[in-house]
mmCIF file of C-alpha atoms in Angstrom:
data_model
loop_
_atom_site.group_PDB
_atom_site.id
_atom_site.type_symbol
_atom_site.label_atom_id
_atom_site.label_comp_id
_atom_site.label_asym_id
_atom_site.label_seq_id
_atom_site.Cartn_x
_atom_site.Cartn_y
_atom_site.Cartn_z
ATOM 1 C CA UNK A 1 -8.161 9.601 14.882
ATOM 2 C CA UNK A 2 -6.398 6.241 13.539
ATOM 3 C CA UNK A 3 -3.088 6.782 12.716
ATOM 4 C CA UNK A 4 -0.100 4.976 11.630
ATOM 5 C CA UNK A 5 3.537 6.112 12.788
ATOM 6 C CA UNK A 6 7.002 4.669 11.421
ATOM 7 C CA UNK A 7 10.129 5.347 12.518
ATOM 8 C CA UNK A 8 12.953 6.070 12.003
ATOM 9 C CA UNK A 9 12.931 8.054 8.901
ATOM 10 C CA UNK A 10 15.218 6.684 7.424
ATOM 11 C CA UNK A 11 18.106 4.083 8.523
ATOM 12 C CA UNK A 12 21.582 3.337 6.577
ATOM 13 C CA UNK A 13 23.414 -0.311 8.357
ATOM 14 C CA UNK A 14 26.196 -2.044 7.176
ATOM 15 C CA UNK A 15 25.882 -5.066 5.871
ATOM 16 C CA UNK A 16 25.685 -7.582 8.901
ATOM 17 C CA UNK A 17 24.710 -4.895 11.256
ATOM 18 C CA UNK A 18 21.038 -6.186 12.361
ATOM 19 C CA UNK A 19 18.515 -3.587 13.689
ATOM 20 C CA UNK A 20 14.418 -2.457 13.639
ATOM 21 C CA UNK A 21 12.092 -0.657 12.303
ATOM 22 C CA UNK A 22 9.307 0.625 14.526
ATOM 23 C CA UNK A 23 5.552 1.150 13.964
ATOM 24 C CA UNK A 24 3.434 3.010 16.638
ATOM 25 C CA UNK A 25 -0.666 2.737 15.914
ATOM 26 C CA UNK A 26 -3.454 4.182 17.070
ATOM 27 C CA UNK A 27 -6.238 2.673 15.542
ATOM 28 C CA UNK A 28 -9.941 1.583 17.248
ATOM 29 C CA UNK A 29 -10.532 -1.967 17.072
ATOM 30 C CA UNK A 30 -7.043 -3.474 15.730
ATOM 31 C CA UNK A 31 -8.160 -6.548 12.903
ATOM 32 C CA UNK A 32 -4.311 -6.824 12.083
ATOM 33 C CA UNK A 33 -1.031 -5.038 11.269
ATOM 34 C CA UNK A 34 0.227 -5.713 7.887
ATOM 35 C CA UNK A 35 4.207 -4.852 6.976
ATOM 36 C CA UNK A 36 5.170 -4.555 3.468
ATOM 37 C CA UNK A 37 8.272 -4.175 1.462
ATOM 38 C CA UNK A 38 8.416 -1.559 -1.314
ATOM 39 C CA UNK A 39 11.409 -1.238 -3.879
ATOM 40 C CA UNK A 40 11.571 2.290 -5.694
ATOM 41 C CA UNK A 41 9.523 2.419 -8.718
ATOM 42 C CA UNK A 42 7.195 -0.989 -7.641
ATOM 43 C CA UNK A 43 4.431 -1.219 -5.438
ATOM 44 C CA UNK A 44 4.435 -2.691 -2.068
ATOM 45 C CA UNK A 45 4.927 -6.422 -1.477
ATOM 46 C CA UNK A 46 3.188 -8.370 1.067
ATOM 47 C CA UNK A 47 5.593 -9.596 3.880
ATOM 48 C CA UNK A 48 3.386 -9.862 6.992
ATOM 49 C CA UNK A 49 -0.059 -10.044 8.937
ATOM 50 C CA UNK A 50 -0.040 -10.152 12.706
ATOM 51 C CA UNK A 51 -3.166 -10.213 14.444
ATOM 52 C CA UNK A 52 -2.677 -10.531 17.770
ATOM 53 C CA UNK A 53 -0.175 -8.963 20.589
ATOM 54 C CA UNK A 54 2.307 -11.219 21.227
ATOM 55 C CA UNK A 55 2.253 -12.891 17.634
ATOM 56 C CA UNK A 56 5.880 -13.310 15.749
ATOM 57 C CA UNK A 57 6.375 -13.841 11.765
ATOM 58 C CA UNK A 58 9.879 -14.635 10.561
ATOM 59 C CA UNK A 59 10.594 -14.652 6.728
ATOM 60 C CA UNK A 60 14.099 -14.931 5.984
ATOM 61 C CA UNK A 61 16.082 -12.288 7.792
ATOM 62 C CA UNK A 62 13.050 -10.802 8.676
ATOM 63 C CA UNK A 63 10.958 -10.808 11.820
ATOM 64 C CA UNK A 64 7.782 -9.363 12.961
ATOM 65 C CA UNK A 65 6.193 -8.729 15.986
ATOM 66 C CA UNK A 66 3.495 -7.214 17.931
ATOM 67 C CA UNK A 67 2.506 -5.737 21.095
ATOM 68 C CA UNK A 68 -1.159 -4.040 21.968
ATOM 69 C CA UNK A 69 0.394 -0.473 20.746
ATOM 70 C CA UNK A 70 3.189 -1.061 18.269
ATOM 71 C CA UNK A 71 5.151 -3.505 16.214
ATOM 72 C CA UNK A 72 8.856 -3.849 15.402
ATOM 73 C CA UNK A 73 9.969 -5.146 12.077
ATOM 74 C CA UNK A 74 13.595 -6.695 13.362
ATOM 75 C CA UNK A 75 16.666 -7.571 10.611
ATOM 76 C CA UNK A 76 18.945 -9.624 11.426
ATOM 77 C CA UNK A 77 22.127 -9.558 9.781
ATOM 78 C CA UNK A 78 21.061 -7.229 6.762
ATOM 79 C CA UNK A 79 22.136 -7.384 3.254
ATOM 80 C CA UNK A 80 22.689 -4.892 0.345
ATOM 81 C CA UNK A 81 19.095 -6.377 -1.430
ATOM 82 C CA UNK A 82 17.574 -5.843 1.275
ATOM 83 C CA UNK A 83 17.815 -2.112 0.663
ATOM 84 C CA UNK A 84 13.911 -0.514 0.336
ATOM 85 C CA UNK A 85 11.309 1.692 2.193
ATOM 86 C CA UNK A 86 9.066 -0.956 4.712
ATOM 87 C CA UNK A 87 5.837 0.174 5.197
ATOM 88 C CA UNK A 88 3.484 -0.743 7.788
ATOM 89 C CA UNK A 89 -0.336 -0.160 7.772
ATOM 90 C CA UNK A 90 -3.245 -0.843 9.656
ATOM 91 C CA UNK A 91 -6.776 -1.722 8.279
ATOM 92 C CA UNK A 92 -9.356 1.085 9.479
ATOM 93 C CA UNK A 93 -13.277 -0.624 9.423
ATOM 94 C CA UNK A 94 -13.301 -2.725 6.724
ATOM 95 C CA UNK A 95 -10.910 -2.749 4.102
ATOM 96 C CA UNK A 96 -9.202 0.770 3.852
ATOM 97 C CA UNK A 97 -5.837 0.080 4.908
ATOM 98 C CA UNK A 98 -3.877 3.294 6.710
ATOM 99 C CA UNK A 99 -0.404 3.505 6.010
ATOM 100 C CA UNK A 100 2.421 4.898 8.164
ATOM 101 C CA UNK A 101 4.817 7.207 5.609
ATOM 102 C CA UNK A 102 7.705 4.099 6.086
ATOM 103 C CA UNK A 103 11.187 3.209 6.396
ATOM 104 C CA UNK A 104 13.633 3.963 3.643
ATOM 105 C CA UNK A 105 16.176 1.193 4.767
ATOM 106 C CA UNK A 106 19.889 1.562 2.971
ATOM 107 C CA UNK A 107 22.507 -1.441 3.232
ATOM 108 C CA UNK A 108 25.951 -0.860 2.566
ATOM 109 C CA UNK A 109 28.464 -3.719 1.827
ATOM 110 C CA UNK B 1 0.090 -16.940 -12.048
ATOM 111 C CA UNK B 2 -0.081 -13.243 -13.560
ATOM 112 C CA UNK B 3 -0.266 -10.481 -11.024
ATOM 113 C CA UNK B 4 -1.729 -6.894 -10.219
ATOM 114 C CA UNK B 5 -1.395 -5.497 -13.856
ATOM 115 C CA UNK B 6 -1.463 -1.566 -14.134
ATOM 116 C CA UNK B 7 -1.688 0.872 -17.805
ATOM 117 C CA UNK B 8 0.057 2.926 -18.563
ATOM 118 C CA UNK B 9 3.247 2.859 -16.127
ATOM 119 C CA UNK B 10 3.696 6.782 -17.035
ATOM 120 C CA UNK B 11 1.837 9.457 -17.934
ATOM 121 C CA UNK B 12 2.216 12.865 -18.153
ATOM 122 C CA UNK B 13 -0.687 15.643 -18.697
ATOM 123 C CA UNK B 14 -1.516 19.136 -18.459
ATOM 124 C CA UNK B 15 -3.706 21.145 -15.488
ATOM 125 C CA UNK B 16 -7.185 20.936 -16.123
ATOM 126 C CA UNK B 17 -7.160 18.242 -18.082
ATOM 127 C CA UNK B 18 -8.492 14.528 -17.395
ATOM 128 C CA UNK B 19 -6.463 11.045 -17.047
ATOM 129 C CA UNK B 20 -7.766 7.461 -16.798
ATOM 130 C CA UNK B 21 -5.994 4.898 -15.486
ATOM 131 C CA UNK B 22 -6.912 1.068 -15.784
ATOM 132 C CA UNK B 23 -5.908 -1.956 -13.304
ATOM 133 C CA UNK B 24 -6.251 -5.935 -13.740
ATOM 134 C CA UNK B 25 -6.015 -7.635 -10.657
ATOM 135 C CA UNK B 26 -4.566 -10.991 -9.653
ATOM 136 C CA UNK B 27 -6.811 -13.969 -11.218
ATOM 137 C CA UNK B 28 -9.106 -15.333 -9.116
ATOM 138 C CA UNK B 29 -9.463 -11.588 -7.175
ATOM 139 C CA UNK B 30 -12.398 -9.829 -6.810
ATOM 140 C CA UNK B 31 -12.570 -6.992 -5.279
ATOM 141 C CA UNK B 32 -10.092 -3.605 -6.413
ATOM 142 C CA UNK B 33 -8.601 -0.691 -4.378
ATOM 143 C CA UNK B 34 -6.889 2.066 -5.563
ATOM 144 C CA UNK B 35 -4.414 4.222 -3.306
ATOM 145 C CA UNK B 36 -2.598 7.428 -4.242
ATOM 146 C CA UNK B 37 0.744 7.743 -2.893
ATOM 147 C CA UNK B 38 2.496 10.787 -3.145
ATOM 148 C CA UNK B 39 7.066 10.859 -3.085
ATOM 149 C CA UNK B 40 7.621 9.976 0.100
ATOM 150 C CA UNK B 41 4.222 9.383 1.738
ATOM 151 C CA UNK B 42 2.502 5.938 2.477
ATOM 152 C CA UNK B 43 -0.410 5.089 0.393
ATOM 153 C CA UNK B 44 -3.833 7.255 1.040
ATOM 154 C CA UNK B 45 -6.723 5.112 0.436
ATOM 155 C CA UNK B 46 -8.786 6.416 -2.477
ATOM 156 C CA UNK B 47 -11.859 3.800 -3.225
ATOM 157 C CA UNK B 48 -12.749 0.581 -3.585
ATOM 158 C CA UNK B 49 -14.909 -1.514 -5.929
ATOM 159 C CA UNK B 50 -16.459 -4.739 -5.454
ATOM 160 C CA UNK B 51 -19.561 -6.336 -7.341
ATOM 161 C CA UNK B 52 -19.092 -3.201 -9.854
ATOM 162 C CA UNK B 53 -20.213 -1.056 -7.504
ATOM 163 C CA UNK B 54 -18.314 1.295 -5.203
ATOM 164 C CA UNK B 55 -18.196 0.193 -1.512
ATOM 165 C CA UNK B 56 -15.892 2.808 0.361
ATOM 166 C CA UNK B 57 -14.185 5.918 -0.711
ATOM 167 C CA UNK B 58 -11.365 7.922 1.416
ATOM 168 C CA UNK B 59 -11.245 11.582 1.878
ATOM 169 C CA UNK B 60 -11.103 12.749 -2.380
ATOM 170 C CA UNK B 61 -12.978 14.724 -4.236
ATOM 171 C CA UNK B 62 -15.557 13.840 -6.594
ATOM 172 C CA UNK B 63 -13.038 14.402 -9.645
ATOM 173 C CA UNK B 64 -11.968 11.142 -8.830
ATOM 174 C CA UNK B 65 -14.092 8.462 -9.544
ATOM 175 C CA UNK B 66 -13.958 4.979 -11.079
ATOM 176 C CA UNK B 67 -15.412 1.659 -11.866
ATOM 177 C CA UNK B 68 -15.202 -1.878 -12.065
ATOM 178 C CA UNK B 69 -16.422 -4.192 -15.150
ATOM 179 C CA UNK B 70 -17.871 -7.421 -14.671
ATOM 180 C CA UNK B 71 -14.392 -8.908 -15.356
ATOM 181 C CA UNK B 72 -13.224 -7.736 -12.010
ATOM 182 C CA UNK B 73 -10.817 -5.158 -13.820
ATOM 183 C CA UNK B 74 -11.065 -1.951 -12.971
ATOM 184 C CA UNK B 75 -10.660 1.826 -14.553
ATOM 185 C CA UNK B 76 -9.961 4.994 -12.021
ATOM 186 C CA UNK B 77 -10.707 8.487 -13.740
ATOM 187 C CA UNK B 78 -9.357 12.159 -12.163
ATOM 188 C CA UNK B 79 -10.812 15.092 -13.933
ATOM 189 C CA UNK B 80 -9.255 18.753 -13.599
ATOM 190 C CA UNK B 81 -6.110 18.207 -12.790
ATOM 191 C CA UNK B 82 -4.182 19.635 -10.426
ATOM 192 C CA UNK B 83 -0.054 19.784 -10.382
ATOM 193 C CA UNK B 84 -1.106 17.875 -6.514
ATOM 194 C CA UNK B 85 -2.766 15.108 -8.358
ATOM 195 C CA UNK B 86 1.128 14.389 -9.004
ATOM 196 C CA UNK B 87 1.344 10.959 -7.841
ATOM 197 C CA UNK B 88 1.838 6.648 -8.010
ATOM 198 C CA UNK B 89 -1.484 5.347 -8.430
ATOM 199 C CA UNK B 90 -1.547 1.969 -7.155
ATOM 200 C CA UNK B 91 -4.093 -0.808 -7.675
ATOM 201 C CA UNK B 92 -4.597 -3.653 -5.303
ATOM 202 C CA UNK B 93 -6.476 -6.777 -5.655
ATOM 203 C CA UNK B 94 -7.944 -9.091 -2.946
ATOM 204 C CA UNK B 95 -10.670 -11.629 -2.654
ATOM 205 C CA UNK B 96 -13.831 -11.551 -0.076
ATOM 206 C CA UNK B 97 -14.480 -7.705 1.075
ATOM 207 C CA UNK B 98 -14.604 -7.203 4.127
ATOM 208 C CA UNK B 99 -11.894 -9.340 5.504
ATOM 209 C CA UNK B 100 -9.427 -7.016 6.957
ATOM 210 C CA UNK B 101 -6.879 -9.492 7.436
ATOM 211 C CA UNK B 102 -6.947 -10.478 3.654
ATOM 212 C CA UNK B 103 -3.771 -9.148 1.955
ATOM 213 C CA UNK B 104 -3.707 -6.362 -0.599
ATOM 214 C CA UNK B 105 -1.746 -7.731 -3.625
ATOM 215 C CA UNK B 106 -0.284 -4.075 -5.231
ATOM 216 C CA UNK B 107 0.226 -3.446 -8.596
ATOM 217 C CA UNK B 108 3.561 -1.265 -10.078
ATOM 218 C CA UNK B 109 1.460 1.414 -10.109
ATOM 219 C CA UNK B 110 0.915 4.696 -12.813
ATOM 220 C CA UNK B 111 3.511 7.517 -12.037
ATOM 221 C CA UNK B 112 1.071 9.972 -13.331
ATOM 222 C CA UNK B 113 3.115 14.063 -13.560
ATOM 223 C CA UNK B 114 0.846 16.927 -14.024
ATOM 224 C CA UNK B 115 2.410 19.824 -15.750
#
């Protein structure tokens, strides 16, 4: 069955401390692995595709990578606004995207 | 540029009764998803519509259903409601179906309660 698996839970840093988020799939046939960014309240922004193992996206203080059975969502030196829940997901034949249950990320100044 | 517009942002109703919720998506989208995401979960597909018609549908029942006007927006309708239909209902927009790598642009979503 695909599946989609975040962790950790949850994940409180100080501001500066830099650390990642993982994401574990399972899913037949990999056509990408897309991370987004949700604030409470809002739906999920768009922040990354990878398609490929090996591949790296950086936005910001944000990098993304990906190897044939997971990806890692790194921060480097977080901030407070950086604060949210960063959800992963997977698309599953065509367009149904499957969604690991996320991150709720808390930085503290 | 306006984006993924949902109505309304809240709503509350009563078991057994039926809700309909309404998405606009990004200009020059065509194609419309709609997830259900319940506190603390990841989005669970629910359908999507493309071409007015319906072209997939995730594990729901038949009391939700929906459709798509030849504007591209797009209406989702949940009859009987249960207190588990208690959820964000979020709309996404993309263009060409059937391009997995195309990004979902999300809407705020309806924070739907069922009392």
């Amino acid at each position: 069955e695909d599946q989609v698996t975040q962790s950790p839970e949850a994940l409180r840093l100080q501001e500066g401390e830099s650390s990642s988020l993982n994401c574990s799939y399972t899913v037949s046939g990999l056509r990408g692995l897309f991370w987004y960014r949700q604030d409470p309240g809002k739906g999920p922004e768009f922040l990354f595709t990878l398609y490929s193992a090996g591949e790296e996206k950086e936005k910001e203080r944000l990098k993304a990578t990906l190897t044939k059975k997971e990806s890692f969502l790194h921060i480097t030196a977080p901030k407070p606004e950086d604060s949210a829940t960063y959800l992963c997901a997977s698309p599953h034949n065509t367009d149904k995207l499957i969604f690991g249950t996320g991150t709720r990320l808390q930085v503290f100044p | 540029d306006a984006g993924v517009t949902q109505s309304p942002t809240h709503l509350i109703k009563t078991r057994g009764q039926q809700v309909t919720l309404r998405c606009s998506p990004k200009s020059g989208h065509d194609t419309v998803s709609w997830y259900q995401q319940a506190l603390g979960q990841g989005p669970q597909f629910i359908f999507q519509y493309y071409e007015e018609e319906e072209r997939q549908r995730g594990n729901f029942p038949d009391r939700f259903s929906g459709h798509q006007f030849p504007n591209y927006s797009s209406e989702l309708n949940v009859n009987a409601l249960l207190l588990g239909d208690s959820a964000l209902y979020l709309c996404a927009s993309s263009r060409i179906p059937g391009q997995a790598q195309t990004p979902l642009h999300f809407g705020n979503g309806t924070r739907l309660t069922v009392t």
